[in-house]
Amino acid sequence: MPALASHRKPRTRVRTTAPAVGLTTAALASVTLLSTQSAMAAPDPKPGVEDVQKKVDDLYRQAGTATQQYNQAKEASAAQRAKVDALLDDVAERADKLNEARRTLGAYAAAQYRSGSITPSATFFLADDPQSYFDQSQLMDRMTSRQQQAITDFRTQQAKASKKRAEAVRSLETLTTTQSTLRTSKQDVQTKLGEARTLLSKLTAEEKARLAAIERKKEAEARRKAQELAKQQAAAKAEADRKADEAAKESGGGTGTGTGSDSGATTKAEKVLAFARAQIGKPYVWGATGPASYDCSGLTRAAWKAAGVDIPRTTWDQVKIGTRVATADLRPGDLVFFYDDISHVGIYKGDGMMIHAPKPGANVREESIYYMPIYGSVRPA
């Protein structure tokens, strides 16, 4: 007997994984949303006043470095422009000489044409490449010594003109590169100064007051160190004078008044300081050399020029001149350089103080040489 088919309905299987997946997705979405909200609710902490001051000082120093790069590129550009102009003048002069030589050759060719001897010497004169003809002894035998000299002069002027043209092209390429460096340095200065201004503009009135207090404390410490140096220098000078007086007495002479070279150096230093003092209150402007405004090395150069001494434009070149001197041995008129990259310079006035063009937004002023880290010092003359 055949088996009877079952009348029970097949059991429907219930999927239990789908709700679990949905739950997991929802949970992940919730976690992501909470994390995003947490990140949005906790922005980066605002930098403290001390951090802002450090950053601003660093930006000003970087701007000072970029300013020296700008000054260097500007000097190089001016020198290269003068060289290019001189070369172009030389090229024009040689072109005139070349044309004169060509006219002389043309005159000989015309004379030969009139006399009926146009071939082959006229062909030589009028050829684009006379060298191939020049080597033909048969043609040379038919020329007069004056004609041969005219050809020699033409070839000489042609070679010199070609050489000068090539030199002018190279100089123009160098000038283009230098001018590109000039533009880049200028942009670097403007960028750094813009960043510094932005940082300062975000400070509240209270934060600005705290920043000013930090500056006053820094200035006070620098003045204290300057006073210590002044005492040390005064003591050293007194001791040197005492020894000089004793030596003079022992030799039977009068008191020493110094050598002629010392007297000349003192006179120059006095002129340097007189000029520098007259600039106090004028604004710092990067790249400026006076008379209405200065950057640091522009001021030092102008001051020494007033004393009849021409020194280089940039701090990097100024530090290489004259005689290196220790801080303890500084005299009025000496140049004091700052930072490891030698991006700033001031004029020593005595008693641990200097006159300098500090930074954008500030005026030429007197300040302690200890306000910034000292790199070294030189005596230009």
Short mmCIF file of C-alpha atoms in Angstrom, two decimals:
data_model
loop_
_atom_site.label_atom_id
_atom_site.label_comp_id
_atom_site.label_asym_id
_atom_site.label_seq_id
_atom_site.Cartn_x
_atom_site.Cartn_y
_atom_site.Cartn_z
CA MET A 1 0.00 0.00 0.00
CA PRO A 2 1.49 3.24 -1.02
CA ALA A 3 2.55 5.59 1.74
CA LEU A 4 0.23 8.49 2.32
CA ALA A 5 1.60 11.97 1.71
CA SER A 6 1.96 14.07 4.78
CA HIS A 7 -0.61 16.86 5.12
CA ARG A 8 1.57 18.94 7.44
CA LYS A 9 2.85 22.23 6.03
CA PRO A 10 6.59 22.50 5.61
CA ARG A 11 8.27 24.42 8.42
CA THR A 12 9.41 27.83 7.35
CA ARG A 13 13.00 28.56 8.38
CA VAL A 14 13.47 31.84 10.18
CA ARG A 15 16.70 33.75 9.34
CA THR A 16 18.26 35.05 12.47
CA THR A 17 21.35 36.68 10.92
CA ALA A 18 19.73 39.66 9.19
CA PRO A 19 18.61 41.44 12.34
CA ALA A 20 22.08 40.87 13.81
CA VAL A 21 23.72 42.48 10.79
CA GLY A 22 21.33 45.39 10.97
CA LEU A 23 22.04 45.83 14.64
CA THR A 24 25.79 45.75 14.07
CA THR A 25 25.56 48.36 11.29
CA ALA A 26 23.47 50.62 13.45
CA ALA A 27 25.91 50.24 16.30
CA LEU A 28 28.88 51.11 14.10
CA ALA A 29 27.04 54.11 12.73
CA SER A 30 26.30 55.28 16.26
CA VAL A 31 29.94 54.87 17.29
CA THR A 32 31.14 56.76 14.20
CA LEU A 33 28.67 59.57 14.83
CA LEU A 34 29.69 59.84 18.46
CA SER A 35 33.37 59.87 17.48
CA THR A 36 32.77 62.62 14.92
CA GLN A 37 30.79 64.67 17.41
CA SER A 38 33.52 64.15 19.99
CA ALA A 39 36.18 65.34 17.54
CA MET A 40 34.09 68.34 16.62
CA ALA A 41 33.47 69.15 20.23
CA ALA A 42 37.17 69.02 21.13
CA PRO A 43 39.17 71.27 18.75
CA ASP A 44 42.90 71.72 19.07
CA PRO A 45 43.73 73.75 22.16
CA LYS A 46 44.57 77.39 21.54
CA PRO A 47 48.32 78.05 21.82
CA GLY A 48 49.43 79.88 24.94
CA VAL A 49 50.85 83.38 24.88
CA GLU A 50 54.36 82.04 25.39
CA ASP A 51 53.94 79.72 22.40
CA VAL A 52 52.63 82.60 20.30
CA GLN A 53 55.58 84.78 21.28
CA LYS A 54 58.04 82.03 20.41
CA LYS A 55 56.34 81.42 17.07
CA VAL A 56 56.20 85.13 16.21
CA ASP A 57 59.86 85.64 17.14
CA ASP A 58 60.79 82.68 14.97
CA LEU A 59 58.76 84.04 12.05
CA TYR A 60 60.43 87.43 12.37
CA ARG A 61 63.82 85.73 12.41
CA GLN A 62 62.91 83.71 9.32
CA ALA A 63 61.72 86.92 7.68
CA GLY A 64 65.09 88.45 8.57
CA THR A 65 66.87 85.57 6.86
CA ALA A 66 64.65 85.90 3.80
CA THR A 67 65.35 89.66 3.79
CA GLN A 68 69.09 89.00 3.61
CA GLN A 69 68.46 86.56 0.76
CA TYR A 70 66.43 89.27 -0.97
CA ASN A 71 69.21 91.84 -0.41
CA GLN A 72 71.79 89.42 -1.75
CA ALA A 73 69.72 88.62 -4.84
CA LYS A 74 69.05 92.32 -5.41
CA GLU A 75 72.75 93.14 -5.26
CA ALA A 76 73.57 90.26 -7.60
CA SER A 77 70.81 91.29 -9.98
CA ALA A 78 72.07 94.87 -10.13
CA ALA A 79 75.64 93.71 -10.73
CA GLN A 80 74.53 91.24 -13.39
CA ARG A 81 72.39 93.89 -15.09
CA ALA A 82 75.39 96.21 -15.26
CA LYS A 83 77.48 93.38 -16.74
CA VAL A 84 74.81 92.57 -19.31
CA ASP A 85 74.50 96.23 -20.31
CA ALA A 86 78.27 96.50 -20.73
CA LEU A 87 78.33 93.32 -22.82
CA LEU A 88 75.50 94.54 -25.03
CA ASP A 89 77.35 97.82 -25.57
CA ASP A 90 80.46 95.82 -26.45
CA VAL A 91 78.47 93.64 -28.86
CA ALA A 92 77.06 96.74 -30.56
CA GLU A 93 80.55 98.24 -30.87
CA ARG A 94 81.95 95.03 -32.34
CA ALA A 95 79.01 94.82 -34.74
CA ASP A 96 79.98 98.28 -35.99
CA LYS A 97 83.58 97.15 -36.50
CA LEU A 98 82.37 94.00 -38.24
CA ASN A 99 80.19 96.04 -40.57
CA GLU A 100 83.11 98.36 -41.31
CA ALA A 101 85.28 95.36 -42.19
CA ARG A 102 82.47 94.03 -44.37
CA ARG A 103 82.19 97.37 -46.16
CA THR A 104 85.94 97.33 -46.83
CA LEU A 105 85.66 93.87 -48.36
CA GLY A 106 82.68 95.04 -50.41
CA ALA A 107 84.72 97.94 -51.72
CA TYR A 108 87.47 95.59 -52.86
CA ALA A 109 84.93 93.34 -54.53
CA ALA A 110 83.36 96.31 -56.32
CA ALA A 111 86.78 97.47 -57.48
CA GLN A 112 87.55 94.04 -58.87
CA TYR A 113 84.19 93.93 -60.59
CA ARG A 114 84.89 97.25 -62.31
CA SER A 115 88.31 96.03 -63.39
CA GLY A 116 86.80 92.84 -64.75
CA SER A 117 88.44 90.48 -62.27
CA ILE A 118 85.34 89.45 -60.36
CA THR A 119 86.28 85.81 -60.41
CA PRO A 120 87.44 84.19 -58.19
CA SER A 121 88.42 86.83 -55.61
CA ALA A 122 85.05 88.59 -55.68
CA THR A 123 83.44 85.25 -55.02
CA PHE A 124 85.70 84.98 -52.01
CA PHE A 125 84.78 88.43 -50.71
CA LEU A 126 81.04 87.89 -51.06
CA ALA A 127 80.89 84.28 -49.92
CA ASP A 128 79.04 83.31 -46.75
CA ASP A 129 81.96 81.09 -45.76
CA PRO A 130 85.22 82.73 -46.87
CA GLN A 131 87.32 80.20 -44.92
CA SER A 132 87.23 77.64 -47.71
CA TYR A 133 88.56 80.25 -50.12
CA PHE A 134 91.07 81.61 -47.68
CA ASP A 135 92.97 78.33 -47.73
CA GLN A 136 93.48 78.45 -51.47
CA SER A 137 97.03 79.68 -52.07
CA GLN A 138 96.25 80.53 -55.69
CA LEU A 139 93.70 83.11 -54.57
CA MET A 140 95.97 84.50 -51.86
CA ASP A 141 98.68 85.04 -54.43
CA ARG A 142 96.33 87.30 -56.42
CA MET A 143 95.54 89.55 -53.45
CA THR A 144 97.42 92.60 -52.40
CA SER A 145 98.69 92.81 -48.84
CA ARG A 146 95.98 95.38 -48.08
CA GLN A 147 93.28 93.01 -49.28
CA GLN A 148 94.71 90.20 -47.19
CA GLN A 149 94.76 92.46 -44.12
CA ALA A 150 91.12 93.42 -44.75
CA ILE A 151 90.15 89.75 -44.80
CA THR A 152 92.11 89.08 -41.63
CA ASP A 153 90.44 92.01 -39.88
CA PHE A 154 87.02 90.80 -40.99
CA ARG A 155 87.59 87.29 -39.65
CA THR A 156 88.99 88.66 -36.36
CA GLN A 157 86.03 90.99 -35.79
CA GLN A 158 83.60 88.23 -36.75
CA ALA A 159 85.08 85.84 -34.16
CA LYS A 160 85.16 88.48 -31.41
CA ALA A 161 81.59 89.57 -32.11
CA SER A 162 80.39 85.96 -31.99
CA LYS A 163 82.20 85.37 -28.69
CA LYS A 164 80.72 88.49 -27.09
CA ARG A 165 77.22 87.63 -28.29
CA ALA A 166 77.49 84.18 -26.68
CA GLU A 167 78.76 85.76 -23.45
CA ALA A 168 75.88 88.24 -23.46
CA VAL A 169 73.37 85.40 -23.87
CA ARG A 170 74.86 83.53 -20.91
CA SER A 171 74.80 86.68 -18.79
CA LEU A 172 71.16 87.28 -19.65
CA GLU A 173 70.34 83.72 -18.58
CA THR A 174 72.13 84.31 -15.27
CA LEU A 175 70.25 87.56 -14.81
CA THR A 176 66.95 85.79 -15.36
CA THR A 177 67.84 83.20 -12.71
CA THR A 178 68.90 85.90 -10.26
CA GLN A 179 65.69 87.84 -10.78
CA SER A 180 63.71 84.66 -10.14
CA THR A 181 65.57 84.22 -6.83
CA LEU A 182 64.78 87.84 -6.03
CA ARG A 183 61.05 87.28 -6.54
CA THR A 184 61.11 84.09 -4.45
CA SER A 185 62.93 85.80 -1.56
CA LYS A 186 60.48 88.69 -1.64
CA GLN A 187 57.54 86.28 -1.47
CA ASP A 188 59.17 84.43 1.44
CA VAL A 189 59.51 87.67 3.41
CA GLN A 190 55.91 88.65 2.78
CA THR A 191 54.65 85.17 3.71
CA LYS A 192 56.52 85.06 7.04
CA LEU A 193 55.43 88.56 8.00
CA GLY A 194 51.85 87.73 7.08
CA GLU A 195 51.89 84.65 9.30
CA ALA A 196 53.26 86.69 12.20
CA ARG A 197 50.58 89.37 11.79
CA THR A 198 47.86 86.70 11.68
CA LEU A 199 49.05 85.13 14.93
CA LEU A 200 49.16 88.49 16.71
CA SER A 201 45.74 89.51 15.40
CA LYS A 202 44.12 86.49 17.08
CA LEU A 203 45.27 87.50 20.56
CA THR A 204 42.74 88.94 22.97
CA ALA A 205 43.41 92.18 24.81
CA GLU A 206 44.36 90.21 27.91
CA GLU A 207 46.74 88.00 25.93
CA LYS A 208 48.35 91.02 24.31
CA ALA A 209 48.91 92.50 27.77
CA ARG A 210 50.56 89.27 28.92
CA LEU A 211 52.71 89.24 25.78
CA ALA A 212 53.81 92.82 26.50
CA ALA A 213 54.70 91.80 30.05
CA ILE A 214 56.83 88.93 28.73
CA GLU A 215 58.61 91.36 26.40
CA ARG A 216 59.32 93.78 29.26
CA LYS A 217 60.78 90.96 31.33
CA LYS A 218 62.98 89.88 28.42
CA GLU A 219 64.16 93.47 27.88
CA ALA A 220 64.92 93.91 31.59
CA GLU A 221 67.08 90.78 31.64
CA ALA A 222 68.91 91.94 28.52
CA ARG A 223 69.59 95.36 30.11
CA ARG A 224 70.90 93.67 33.25
CA LYS A 225 73.41 91.71 31.18
CA ALA A 226 74.37 94.88 29.33
CA GLN A 227 75.08 96.64 32.62
CA GLU A 228 77.30 93.76 33.71
CA LEU A 229 79.26 94.02 30.46
CA ALA A 230 79.57 97.79 30.92
CA LYS A 231 81.08 97.28 34.38
CA GLN A 232 83.52 94.69 33.07
CA GLN A 233 84.60 96.92 30.20
CA ALA A 234 85.00 99.93 32.49
CA ALA A 235 87.16 97.89 34.86
CA ALA A 236 89.26 96.54 31.99
CA LYS A 237 89.76 100.06 30.60
CA ALA A 238 90.77 101.42 33.99
CA GLU A 239 93.33 98.67 34.39
CA ALA A 240 94.71 99.23 30.89
CA ASP A 241 95.02 102.98 31.55
CA ARG A 242 96.79 102.33 34.84
CA LYS A 243 99.31 100.04 33.18
CA ALA A 244 99.86 102.53 30.37
CA ASP A 245 100.52 105.33 32.89
CA GLU A 246 102.98 103.18 34.80
CA ALA A 247 104.80 102.22 31.63
CA ALA A 248 104.98 105.88 30.58
CA LYS A 249 106.40 106.92 33.94
CA GLU A 250 109.01 104.20 33.88
CA SER A 251 110.12 105.26 30.41
CA GLY A 252 110.30 108.89 31.50
CA GLY A 253 107.63 110.04 29.06
CA GLY A 254 104.22 111.54 29.62
CA THR A 255 100.97 109.69 29.81
CA GLY A 256 100.10 107.68 26.72
CA THR A 257 97.42 109.10 24.45
CA GLY A 258 97.17 106.23 22.00
CA THR A 259 98.51 105.71 18.51
CA GLY A 260 97.54 107.58 15.40
CA SER A 261 95.71 104.52 14.06
CA ASP A 262 93.63 104.30 17.25
CA SER A 263 92.78 107.97 16.93
CA GLY A 264 91.67 107.47 13.30
CA ALA A 265 89.54 104.48 14.25
CA THR A 266 87.92 106.48 17.05
CA THR A 267 87.07 109.30 14.66
CA LYS A 268 85.42 106.88 12.25
CA ALA A 269 83.47 105.24 15.08
CA GLU A 270 82.23 108.63 16.22
CA LYS A 271 80.95 109.38 12.72
CA VAL A 272 79.28 105.96 12.54
CA LEU A 273 77.47 106.50 15.85
CA ALA A 274 76.52 110.09 15.02
CA PHE A 275 74.84 108.86 11.85
CA ALA A 276 73.15 105.93 13.60
CA ARG A 277 71.77 108.15 16.39
CA ALA A 278 70.30 110.50 13.78
CA GLN A 279 68.28 107.58 12.36
CA ILE A 280 66.63 106.63 15.67
CA GLY A 281 62.88 106.67 15.29
CA LYS A 282 62.86 105.85 11.57
CA PRO A 283 60.89 102.71 10.64
CA TYR A 284 62.27 99.30 9.83
CA VAL A 285 61.39 98.30 6.26
CA TRP A 286 62.82 95.09 4.83
CA GLY A 287 65.13 95.73 1.88
CA ALA A 288 65.43 99.47 2.70
CA THR A 289 68.76 101.32 2.73
CA GLY A 290 67.59 104.82 3.73
CA PRO A 291 67.27 107.64 4.09
CA ALA A 292 63.62 107.37 5.25
CA SER A 293 63.75 103.75 6.44
CA TYR A 294 66.18 100.86 6.89
CA ASP A 295 66.54 97.17 7.43
CA CYS A 296 69.28 96.01 9.81
CA SER A 297 72.17 95.66 7.35
CA GLY A 298 70.98 98.67 5.37
CA LEU A 299 71.47 100.81 8.49
CA THR A 300 74.92 99.44 9.31
CA ARG A 301 76.11 99.94 5.76
CA ALA A 302 74.79 103.51 5.59
CA ALA A 303 76.37 104.36 8.97
CA TRP A 304 79.82 103.15 7.97
CA LYS A 305 79.50 104.82 4.59
CA ALA A 306 78.97 108.10 6.47
CA ALA A 307 82.39 107.46 8.01
CA GLY A 308 83.95 106.95 4.58
CA VAL A 309 84.06 103.15 4.73
CA ASP A 310 82.18 101.07 2.15
CA ILE A 311 81.01 97.73 3.53
CA PRO A 312 78.93 94.98 1.84
CA ARG A 313 75.13 94.97 1.76
CA THR A 314 74.18 91.74 3.57
CA THR A 315 74.88 90.50 7.08
CA TRP A 316 76.49 87.39 5.58
CA ASP A 317 79.08 89.51 3.80
CA GLN A 318 79.48 92.14 6.51
CA VAL A 319 80.49 89.49 9.06
CA LYS A 320 83.47 88.56 6.85
CA ILE A 321 85.11 92.01 6.81
CA GLY A 322 87.47 93.75 9.21
CA THR A 323 88.67 92.09 12.40
CA ARG A 324 86.74 89.65 14.58
CA VAL A 325 86.44 90.81 18.20
CA ALA A 326 85.19 89.16 21.37
CA THR A 327 82.09 90.53 23.07
CA ALA A 328 84.16 91.66 26.05
CA ASP A 329 86.42 93.66 23.71
CA LEU A 330 83.66 95.50 21.82
CA ARG A 331 84.19 99.18 21.02
CA PRO A 332 81.73 101.79 19.77
CA GLY A 333 81.11 101.37 16.04
CA ASP A 334 81.73 97.62 16.00
CA LEU A 335 79.12 95.43 14.32
CA VAL A 336 77.38 92.77 16.41
CA PHE A 337 75.70 89.86 14.61
CA PHE A 338 72.91 87.65 15.90
CA TYR A 339 71.47 84.14 15.51
CA ASP A 340 73.18 81.09 14.08
CA ASP A 341 72.16 82.06 10.56
CA ILE A 342 73.61 85.59 10.99
CA SER A 343 70.31 87.16 9.97
CA HIS A 344 70.57 90.34 12.08
CA VAL A 345 73.16 93.01 12.89
CA GLY A 346 73.45 96.10 15.06
CA ILE A 347 75.98 98.89 15.77
CA TYR A 348 77.63 98.75 19.17
CA LYS A 349 77.43 102.08 21.01
CA GLY A 350 79.08 101.12 24.28
CA ASP A 351 77.94 99.93 27.72
CA GLY A 352 76.46 96.73 26.29
CA MET A 353 74.02 98.66 24.10
CA MET A 354 73.56 98.92 20.33
CA ILE A 355 71.62 100.92 17.75
CA HIS A 356 69.77 98.75 15.25
CA ALA A 357 66.75 98.45 12.98
CA PRO A 358 64.94 95.66 14.84
CA LYS A 359 62.07 94.20 12.82
CA PRO A 360 58.90 95.10 10.88
CA GLY A 361 56.57 97.28 12.92
CA ALA A 362 59.45 98.70 15.00
CA ASN A 363 61.67 101.76 14.61
CA VAL A 364 65.44 102.18 14.75
CA ARG A 365 66.31 102.25 18.46
CA GLU A 366 68.86 101.59 21.16
CA GLU A 367 68.74 98.16 22.76
CA SER A 368 70.84 95.73 24.73
CA ILE A 369 73.02 93.46 22.62
CA TYR A 370 71.76 90.60 24.81
CA TYR A 371 68.20 90.93 23.57
CA MET A 372 69.04 88.31 20.92
CA PRO A 373 71.55 85.44 20.86
CA ILE A 374 74.93 86.82 19.76
CA TYR A 375 76.73 85.12 16.89
CA GLY A 376 79.87 87.26 16.83
CA SER A 377 81.26 90.73 16.20
CA VAL A 378 83.60 92.52 13.80
CA ARG A 379 85.46 95.83 13.66
CA PRO A 380 85.14 97.02 10.04
CA ALA A 381 88.02 99.53 10.20
#
